[in-house]
Amino acid sequence: RAAALEGVLVRVQAVAVADVVPAAGAGDPQPTNEFAVDAGLRVDDLFHLTTPFPAVGQAYASITGILAFRHGNTKVEPRGAPDLVEGP
């Protein structure tokens, strides 16, 4: 399904940070400034660097961004701070 939604604005809801240092994909420079939520969906910093950087367990009511396939991984690309809504 990710391939069909590439380049589309998407929103995931009720997710939590599962990994703050996911393995870098092929050609992805370190540090990646990515984190992964729930089932491994990555949140990237192409347009916006999440600051402060979240910790494992950080809950988000929603994360909105453009879905992209970069460096071998599907990633959500938030456009700015309003795309990252903290929550329970």
Coordinates of C-alpha atoms in Angstrom, one line a residue:
R1 CA 0.0 0.0 0.0
A2 CA 2.9 2.4 0.7
A3 CA 3.9 2.4 -3.0
A4 CA 0.4 3.5 -4.0
L5 CA 0.6 6.4 -1.5
E6 CA 4.1 7.6 -2.3
G7 CA 4.0 11.4 -2.7
V8 CA 0.6 11.7 -0.9
L9 CA 0.0 13.6 2.3
V10 CA -0.8 11.0 4.9
R11 CA -1.6 10.9 8.6
V12 CA -1.0 8.2 11.2
Q13 CA -2.8 8.4 14.5
A14 CA -2.2 7.1 18.0
V15 CA 1.4 6.0 17.5
A16 CA 4.3 5.8 19.9
V17 CA 8.1 6.0 19.2
A18 CA 9.5 2.5 19.1
D19 CA 13.1 3.2 17.9
V20 CA 15.2 6.4 18.0
V21 CA 18.1 5.0 16.1
P22 CA 16.7 2.8 13.3
A23 CA 19.4 1.3 11.1
A24 CA 20.4 3.6 8.2
G25 CA 19.3 2.6 4.7
A26 CA 21.6 2.2 1.8
G27 CA 23.2 5.6 1.1
D28 CA 21.6 7.3 4.1
P29 CA 24.2 9.5 5.8
Q30 CA 24.6 9.3 9.6
P31 CA 23.1 10.6 11.7
T32 CA 19.8 10.0 10.0
N33 CA 17.8 12.1 12.4
E34 CA 15.0 9.6 12.0
F35 CA 12.8 7.8 14.5
A36 CA 10.5 4.9 14.0
V37 CA 6.9 4.5 15.3
D38 CA 5.0 1.4 16.1
A39 CA 5.4 -1.2 13.3
G40 CA 8.6 0.5 12.1
L41 CA 7.3 3.4 10.0
R42 CA 10.0 6.0 9.9
V43 CA 9.6 9.7 10.5
D44 CA 12.3 11.6 8.6
D45 CA 13.8 15.1 8.7
L46 CA 13.8 16.0 5.0
F47 CA 11.6 19.1 5.6
H48 CA 11.5 19.4 9.4
L49 CA 13.9 18.2 12.1
T50 CA 11.8 17.1 15.2
T51 CA 13.1 19.1 18.1
P52 CA 13.4 18.2 20.8
F53 CA 14.1 14.7 19.5
P54 CA 11.6 12.2 20.9
A55 CA 12.4 9.3 23.3
V56 CA 11.2 5.8 23.0
G57 CA 7.7 5.6 24.2
Q58 CA 6.8 9.2 23.3
A59 CA 3.2 9.2 22.2
Y60 CA 1.8 11.1 19.2
A61 CA -1.9 11.7 18.7
S62 CA -1.0 12.1 15.0
I63 CA 1.9 12.5 12.6
T64 CA 1.2 14.0 9.2
G65 CA 3.5 14.3 6.3
I66 CA 4.4 13.3 2.7
L67 CA 5.0 9.6 2.3
A68 CA 8.3 8.9 0.5
F69 CA 10.5 6.0 -0.3
R70 CA 14.0 7.0 0.3
H71 CA 17.2 5.1 1.0
G72 CA 15.4 1.8 0.9
N73 CA 12.7 2.7 3.4
T74 CA 9.2 4.2 3.4
K75 CA 9.2 7.4 5.5
V76 CA 6.8 10.1 6.6
E77 CA 8.2 13.5 5.9
P78 CA 6.5 16.1 8.3
R79 CA 6.4 19.6 6.9
G80 CA 6.8 21.4 10.2
A81 CA 6.1 21.2 13.9
P82 CA 2.3 21.4 13.5
D83 CA 2.5 18.0 11.7
L84 CA 3.7 16.3 14.9
V85 CA 0.8 16.4 17.5
E86 CA 1.9 14.9 20.8
G87 CA -0.7 13.1 22.8
P88 CA -1.6 10.1 24.9

